[in-house]
Coordinates of C-alpha atoms and ligand atoms in Angstrom, one line a residue:
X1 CA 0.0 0.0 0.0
X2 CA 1.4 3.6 -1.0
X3 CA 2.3 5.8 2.1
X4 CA 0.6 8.8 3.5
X5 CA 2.9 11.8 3.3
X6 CA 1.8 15.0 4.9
X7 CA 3.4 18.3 3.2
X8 CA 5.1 19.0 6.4
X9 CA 7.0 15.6 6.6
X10 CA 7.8 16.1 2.9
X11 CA 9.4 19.4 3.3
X12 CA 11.4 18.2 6.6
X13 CA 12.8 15.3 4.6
X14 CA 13.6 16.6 1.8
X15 CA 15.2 19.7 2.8
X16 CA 18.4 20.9 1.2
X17 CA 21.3 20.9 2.7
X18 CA 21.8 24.7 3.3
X19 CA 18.3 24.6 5.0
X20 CA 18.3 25.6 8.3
X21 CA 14.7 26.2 10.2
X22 CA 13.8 29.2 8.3
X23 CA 13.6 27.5 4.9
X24 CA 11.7 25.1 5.8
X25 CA 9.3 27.0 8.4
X26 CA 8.7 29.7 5.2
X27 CA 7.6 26.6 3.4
X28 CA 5.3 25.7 5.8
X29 CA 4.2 29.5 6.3
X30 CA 3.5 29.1 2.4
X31 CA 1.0 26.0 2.7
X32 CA -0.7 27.2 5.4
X33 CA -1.6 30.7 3.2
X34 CA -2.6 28.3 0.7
X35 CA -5.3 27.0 2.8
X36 CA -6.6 30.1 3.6
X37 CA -7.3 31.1 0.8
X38 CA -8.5 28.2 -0.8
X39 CA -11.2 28.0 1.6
X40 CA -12.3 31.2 0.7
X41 CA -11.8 30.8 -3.3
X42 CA -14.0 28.0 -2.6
X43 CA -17.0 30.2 -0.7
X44 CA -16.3 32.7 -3.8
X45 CA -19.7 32.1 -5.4
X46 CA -21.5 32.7 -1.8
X47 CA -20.3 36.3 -2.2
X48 CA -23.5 37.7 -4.1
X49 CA -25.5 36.6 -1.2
X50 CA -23.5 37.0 1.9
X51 CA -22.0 40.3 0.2
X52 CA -20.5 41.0 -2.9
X53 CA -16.6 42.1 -2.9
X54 CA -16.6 45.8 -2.5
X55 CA -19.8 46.1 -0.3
X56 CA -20.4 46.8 3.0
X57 CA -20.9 43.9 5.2
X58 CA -23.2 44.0 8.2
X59 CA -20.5 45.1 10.4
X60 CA -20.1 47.8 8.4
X61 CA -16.5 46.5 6.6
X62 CA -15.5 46.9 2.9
X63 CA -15.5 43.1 1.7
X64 CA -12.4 42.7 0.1
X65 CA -11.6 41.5 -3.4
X66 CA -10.3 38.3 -3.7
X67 CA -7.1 39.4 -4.7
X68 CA -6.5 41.8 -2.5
X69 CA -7.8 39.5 0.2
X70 CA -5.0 36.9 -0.8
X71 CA -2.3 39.2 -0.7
X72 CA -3.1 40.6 2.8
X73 CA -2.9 36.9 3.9
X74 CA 0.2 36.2 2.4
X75 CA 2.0 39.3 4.0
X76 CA 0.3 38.8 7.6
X77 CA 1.6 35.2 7.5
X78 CA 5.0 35.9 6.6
X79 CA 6.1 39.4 7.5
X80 CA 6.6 38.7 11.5
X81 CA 7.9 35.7 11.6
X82 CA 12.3 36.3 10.9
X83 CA 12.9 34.5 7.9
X84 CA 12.6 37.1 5.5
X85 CA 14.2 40.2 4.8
X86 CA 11.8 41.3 2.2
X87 CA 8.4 40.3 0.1
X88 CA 7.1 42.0 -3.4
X89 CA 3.8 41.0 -4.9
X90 CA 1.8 41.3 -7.8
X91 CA -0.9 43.2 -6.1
X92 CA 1.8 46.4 -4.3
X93 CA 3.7 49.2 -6.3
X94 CA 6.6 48.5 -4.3
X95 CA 8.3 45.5 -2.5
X96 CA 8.0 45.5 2.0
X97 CA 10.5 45.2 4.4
X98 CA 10.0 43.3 6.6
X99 CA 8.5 46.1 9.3
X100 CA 9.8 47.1 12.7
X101 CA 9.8 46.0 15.1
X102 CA 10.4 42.4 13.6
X103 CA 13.6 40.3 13.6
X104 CA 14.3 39.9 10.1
X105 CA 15.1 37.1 8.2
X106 CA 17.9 35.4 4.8
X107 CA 14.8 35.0 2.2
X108 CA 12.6 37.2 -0.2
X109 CA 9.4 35.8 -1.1
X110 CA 7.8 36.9 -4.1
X111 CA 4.5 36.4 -4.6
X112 CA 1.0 36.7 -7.6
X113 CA -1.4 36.3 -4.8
X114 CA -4.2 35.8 -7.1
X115 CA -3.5 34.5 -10.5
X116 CA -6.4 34.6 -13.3
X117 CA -8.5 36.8 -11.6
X118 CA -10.5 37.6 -14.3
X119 CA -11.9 33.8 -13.7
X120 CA -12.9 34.4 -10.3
X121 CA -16.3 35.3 -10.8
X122 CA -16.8 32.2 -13.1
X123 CA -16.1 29.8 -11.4
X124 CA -13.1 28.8 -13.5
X125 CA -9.5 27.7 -11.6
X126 CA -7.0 30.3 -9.8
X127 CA -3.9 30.3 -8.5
X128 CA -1.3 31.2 -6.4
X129 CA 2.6 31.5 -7.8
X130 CA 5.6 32.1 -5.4
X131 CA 9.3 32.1 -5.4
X132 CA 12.2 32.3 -2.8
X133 CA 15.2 33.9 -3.1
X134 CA 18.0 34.3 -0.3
X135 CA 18.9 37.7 0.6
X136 CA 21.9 39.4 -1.0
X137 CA 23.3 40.7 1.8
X138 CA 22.0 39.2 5.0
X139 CA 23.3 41.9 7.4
X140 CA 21.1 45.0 5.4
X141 CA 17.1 44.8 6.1
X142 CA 15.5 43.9 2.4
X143 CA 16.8 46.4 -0.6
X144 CA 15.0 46.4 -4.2
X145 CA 18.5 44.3 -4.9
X146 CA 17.5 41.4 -3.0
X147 CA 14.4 41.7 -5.4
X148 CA 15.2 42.2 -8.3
X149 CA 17.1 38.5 -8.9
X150 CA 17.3 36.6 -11.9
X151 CA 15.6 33.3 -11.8
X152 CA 18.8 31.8 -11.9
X153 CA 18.8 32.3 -8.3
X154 CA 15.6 31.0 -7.3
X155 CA 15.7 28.3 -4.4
X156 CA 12.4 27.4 -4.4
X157 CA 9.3 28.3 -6.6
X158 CA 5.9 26.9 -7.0
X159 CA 2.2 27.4 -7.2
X160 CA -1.0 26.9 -5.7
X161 CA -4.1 26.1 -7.9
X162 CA -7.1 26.5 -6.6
X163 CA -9.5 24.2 -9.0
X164 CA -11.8 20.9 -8.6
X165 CA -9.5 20.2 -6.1
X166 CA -6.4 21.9 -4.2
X167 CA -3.0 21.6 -5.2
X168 CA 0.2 22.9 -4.1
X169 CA 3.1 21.9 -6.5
X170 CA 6.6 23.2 -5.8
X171 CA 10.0 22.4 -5.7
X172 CA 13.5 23.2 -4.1
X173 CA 15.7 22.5 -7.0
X174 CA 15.3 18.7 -6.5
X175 CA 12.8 17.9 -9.1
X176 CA 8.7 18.9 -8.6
X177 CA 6.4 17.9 -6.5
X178 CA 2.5 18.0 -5.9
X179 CA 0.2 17.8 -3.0
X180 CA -3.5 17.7 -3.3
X181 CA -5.2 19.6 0.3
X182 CA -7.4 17.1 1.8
X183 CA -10.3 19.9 3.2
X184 CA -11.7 17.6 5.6
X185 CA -8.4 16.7 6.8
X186 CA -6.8 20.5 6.7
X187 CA -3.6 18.4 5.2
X188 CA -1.7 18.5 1.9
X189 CA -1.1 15.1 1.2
X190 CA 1.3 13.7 -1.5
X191 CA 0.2 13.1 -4.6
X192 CA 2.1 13.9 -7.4
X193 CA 5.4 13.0 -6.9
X194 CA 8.5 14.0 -9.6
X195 CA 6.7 15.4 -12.2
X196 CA 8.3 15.3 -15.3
X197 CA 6.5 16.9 -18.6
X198 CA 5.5 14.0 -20.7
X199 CA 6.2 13.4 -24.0
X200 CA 4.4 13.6 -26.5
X201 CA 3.4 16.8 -25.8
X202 CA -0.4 17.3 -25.8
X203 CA -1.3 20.9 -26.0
X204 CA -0.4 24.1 -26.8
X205 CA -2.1 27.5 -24.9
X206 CA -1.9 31.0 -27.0
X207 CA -4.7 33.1 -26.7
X208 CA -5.5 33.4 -30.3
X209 CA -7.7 36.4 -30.5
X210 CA -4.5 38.5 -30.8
X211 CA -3.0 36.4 -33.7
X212 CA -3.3 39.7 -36.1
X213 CA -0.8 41.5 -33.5
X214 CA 1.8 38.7 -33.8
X215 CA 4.8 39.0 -35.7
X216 CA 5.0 36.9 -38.9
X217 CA 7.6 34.7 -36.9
X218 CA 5.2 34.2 -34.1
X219 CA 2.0 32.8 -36.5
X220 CA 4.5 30.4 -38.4
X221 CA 5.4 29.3 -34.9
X222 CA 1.7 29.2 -33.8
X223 CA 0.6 27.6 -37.4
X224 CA 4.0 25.1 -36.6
X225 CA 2.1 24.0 -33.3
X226 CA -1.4 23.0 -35.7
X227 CA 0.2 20.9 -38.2
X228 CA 1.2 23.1 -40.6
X229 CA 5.1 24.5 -41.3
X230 CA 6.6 21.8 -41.5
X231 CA 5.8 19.8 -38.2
X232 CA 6.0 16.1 -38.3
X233 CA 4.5 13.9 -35.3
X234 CA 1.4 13.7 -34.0
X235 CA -0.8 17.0 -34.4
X236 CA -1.4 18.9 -30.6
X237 CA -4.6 19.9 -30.1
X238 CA -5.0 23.9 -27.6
X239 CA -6.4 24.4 -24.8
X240 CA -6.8 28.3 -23.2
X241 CA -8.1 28.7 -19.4
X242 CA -6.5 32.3 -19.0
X243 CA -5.3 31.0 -15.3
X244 CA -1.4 30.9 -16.1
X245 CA -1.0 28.4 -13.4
X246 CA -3.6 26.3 -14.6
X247 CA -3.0 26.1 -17.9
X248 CA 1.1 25.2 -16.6
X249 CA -0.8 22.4 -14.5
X250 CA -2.1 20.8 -17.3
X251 CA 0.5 20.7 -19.3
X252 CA 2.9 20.1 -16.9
X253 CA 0.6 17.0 -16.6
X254 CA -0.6 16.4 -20.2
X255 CA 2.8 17.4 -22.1
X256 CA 2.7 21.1 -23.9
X257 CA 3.7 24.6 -24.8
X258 CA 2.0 27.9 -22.8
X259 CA 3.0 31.1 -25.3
X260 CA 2.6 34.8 -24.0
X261 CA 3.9 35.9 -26.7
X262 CA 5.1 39.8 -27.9
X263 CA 2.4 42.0 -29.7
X264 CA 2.9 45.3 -31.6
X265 CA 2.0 47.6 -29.0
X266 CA 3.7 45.2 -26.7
X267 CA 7.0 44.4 -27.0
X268 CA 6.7 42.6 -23.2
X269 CA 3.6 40.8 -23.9
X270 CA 1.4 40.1 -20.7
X271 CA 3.3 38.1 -17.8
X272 CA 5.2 39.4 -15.3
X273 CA 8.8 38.6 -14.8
X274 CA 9.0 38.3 -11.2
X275 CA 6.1 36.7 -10.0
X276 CA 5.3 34.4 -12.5
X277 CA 6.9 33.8 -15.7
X278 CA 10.7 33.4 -13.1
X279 CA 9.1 31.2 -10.8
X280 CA 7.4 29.1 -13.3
X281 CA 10.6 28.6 -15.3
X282 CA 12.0 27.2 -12.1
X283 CA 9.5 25.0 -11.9
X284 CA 8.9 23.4 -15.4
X285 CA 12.9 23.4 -16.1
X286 CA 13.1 21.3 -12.8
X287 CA 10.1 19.4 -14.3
X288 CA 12.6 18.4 -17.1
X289 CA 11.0 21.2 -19.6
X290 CA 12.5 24.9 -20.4
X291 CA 11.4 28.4 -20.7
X292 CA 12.2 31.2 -23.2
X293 CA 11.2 34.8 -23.8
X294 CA 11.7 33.6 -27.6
X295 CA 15.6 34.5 -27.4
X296 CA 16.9 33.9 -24.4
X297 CA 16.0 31.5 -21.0
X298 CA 13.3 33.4 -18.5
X299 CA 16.1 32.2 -15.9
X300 CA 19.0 34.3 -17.3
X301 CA 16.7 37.6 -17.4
X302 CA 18.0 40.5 -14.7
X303 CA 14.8 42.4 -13.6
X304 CA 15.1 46.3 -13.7
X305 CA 11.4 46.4 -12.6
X306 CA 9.2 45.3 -10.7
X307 CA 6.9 44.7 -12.0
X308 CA 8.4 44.1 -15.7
X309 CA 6.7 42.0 -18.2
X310 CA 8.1 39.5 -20.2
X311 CA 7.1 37.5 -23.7
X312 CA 6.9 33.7 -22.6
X313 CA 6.9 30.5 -24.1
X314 CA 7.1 27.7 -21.8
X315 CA 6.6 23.9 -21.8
X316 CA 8.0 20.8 -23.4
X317 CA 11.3 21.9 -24.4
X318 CA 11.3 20.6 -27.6
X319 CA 8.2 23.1 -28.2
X320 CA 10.0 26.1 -26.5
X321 CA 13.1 25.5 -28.7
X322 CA 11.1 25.4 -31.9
X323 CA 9.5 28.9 -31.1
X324 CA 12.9 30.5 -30.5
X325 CA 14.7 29.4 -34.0
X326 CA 11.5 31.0 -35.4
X327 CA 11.7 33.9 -33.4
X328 CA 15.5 34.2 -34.0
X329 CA 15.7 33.3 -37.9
X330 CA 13.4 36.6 -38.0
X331 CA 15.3 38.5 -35.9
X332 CA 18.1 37.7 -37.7
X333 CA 16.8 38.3 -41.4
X334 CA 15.3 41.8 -40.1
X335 CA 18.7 42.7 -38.2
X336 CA 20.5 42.2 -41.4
X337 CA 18.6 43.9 -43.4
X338 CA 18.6 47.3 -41.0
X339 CA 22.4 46.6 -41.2
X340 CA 22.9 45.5 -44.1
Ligands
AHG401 P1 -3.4 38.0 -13.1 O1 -4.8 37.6 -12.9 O2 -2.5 37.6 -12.0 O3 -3.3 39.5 -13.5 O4 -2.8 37.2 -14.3 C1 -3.6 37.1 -15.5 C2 -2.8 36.5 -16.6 C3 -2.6 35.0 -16.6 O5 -3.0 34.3 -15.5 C4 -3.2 34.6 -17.8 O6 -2.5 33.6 -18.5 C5 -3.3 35.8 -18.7 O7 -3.4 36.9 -17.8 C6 -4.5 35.8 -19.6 O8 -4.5 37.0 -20.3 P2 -5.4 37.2 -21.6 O9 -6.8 37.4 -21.1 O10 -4.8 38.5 -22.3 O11 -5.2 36.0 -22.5
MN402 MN1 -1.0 36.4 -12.7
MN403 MN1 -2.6 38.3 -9.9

């Protein structure tokens, strides 16, 4: 019979070897954020009849937005407890240190409290995405240069999606992991364990109402993924939820390629650097696949911003490495001929 592995025995085994407490409690701090708010997400729909998000409750409170709600829980579980030195999230102009008077900490979580919020109100999956990175300089309370790290430096990354069930998938640089929550229990409980994209490759996610603000490159690449363009092998069929982290989920599952790719009024396409497309490239790399902004990894990028926005194509790598020689022939052929 297969064992019953809490999250909390997982993370204590498995630690790395640099972990000390601190790693390892954040980890935990993480998980339990993740059941807060999935047992909101999950009364979500009871919000038109015991008060919608932005009303007045009977004590006379604003009701706060989902997001909003999920990032406040994040940053009251994690700000006062010393092991970090600093926290940015999607939902705050500017990254926190960790407030006075509390003992700060060696890590920097960042964090997309809520991602796909524009599914909320259907009914459709959400998610959670964090990373972890150690401070630069342990000695200074958090700087915007503990922040602003490439993904290269990640130590652990993962997401929460909130869908028919619970899951929290992560990893620590030693391959990916998922747990499903058990609600009755209050436990995550093992059951994924080293996920590795699967080949073939099933699916590919673009959102294809913007194909007319692609560069030719980019619909030969998405006309590559149907059939067409020369691809041999078996055809891939697309699926689109608009959740990032779902849409990774399946195909981290299934086998396939997520695209965010560039448009021409923008260059950066949609996703964010920092809080999802580094994290996430952490994750499916680990997972065996690879991540690109089309000409160079999602890993290797130094953030200047905040809350900067990258083009991303990320999945299977054979898929990924397909949509950068198209990317870069074009690039290519139109730097030679401003050049030439
Ligand atoms: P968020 O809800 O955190 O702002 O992220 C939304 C993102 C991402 O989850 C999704 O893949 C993408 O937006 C969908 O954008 P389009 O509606 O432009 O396809
Ligand atoms: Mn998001
Ligand atoms: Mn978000």
């Amino acid at each position: 019979m297969s064992k019953i592995v809490t999250i909390e025995r997982f993370i204590l085994d498995y630690q790395p070897d640099y972990a000390r407490g601190e790693f390892t409690n954040l980890l935990y701090d993480i998980a339990l954020a993740a059941k807060v708010i999935a047992h909101k997400t999950n009364r979500a729909g009871l919000t038109d009849i015991l008060g919608r998000a932005g009303a007045t409750n009977i004590q006379g409170e604003q009701q706060q937005k989902l997001d909003v709600f999920a990032d406040d829980i994040i940053f009251r579980i994690c700000d006062h407890t010393g092991r970090l030195c600093a926290m940015a999230s999607e939902e705050r102009e500017d990254f926190m240190q960790i407030p006075e008077p509390y003992k700060k900490g060696s890590y920097v979580l960042v964090y997309d409290p809520l991602d796909g919020s524009s599914n909320i109100d259907v009914n459709v999956s959400i998610g959670t995405i964090f990373g972890i990175y150690r401070c630069v300089d342990w000695d200074l309370r958090g700087r915007i240069e503990d922040v602003l790290q490439p993904g290269r430096k990640l130590v652990a990354a993962g997401y929460v999606l909130y869908g028919s069930s619970t899951m929290l998938v992560y990893t620590t640089g030693q391959g990916v992991n998922g747990f499903t929550l058990d609600p009755e229990l209050g436990e995550f409980l093992l059951s994924h364990e080293n996920m590795r994209l699967p080949e073939p490759p099933a699916y590919y996610s673009v959102n294809h109402a913007y194909y007319e603000k692609w560069s030719p490159a980019t619909q030969r690449y998405l006309r590559w993924l149907q059939g067409s363009e020369g691809k041999t092998g078996q055809p891939m069929s697309s699926r689109y939820i608009g959740s990032l982290v779902a849409d990774i989920h399946r195909n981290l599952l299934q086998g396939g390629v997520f695209c965010y790719p560039a448009e021409v009024n923008k260059p950066n396409g949609k996703i964010r650097l920092l809080y999802e497309a580094a994290p996430l490239a952490f994750l499916v790399e680990q997972a065996g696949g690879y991540a690109s902004n089309g000409y160079a990894s999602i890993m290797d990028l130094q953030p200047t911003d905040l809350h900067q926005r990258t083009p991303l194509y990320i999945g299977n790598r054979s898929l990924v490495y397909q949509a950068e020689k198209f990317l870069q022939e074009e690039h290519s052929v139109s730097g030679s001929m401003t050049t030439g």
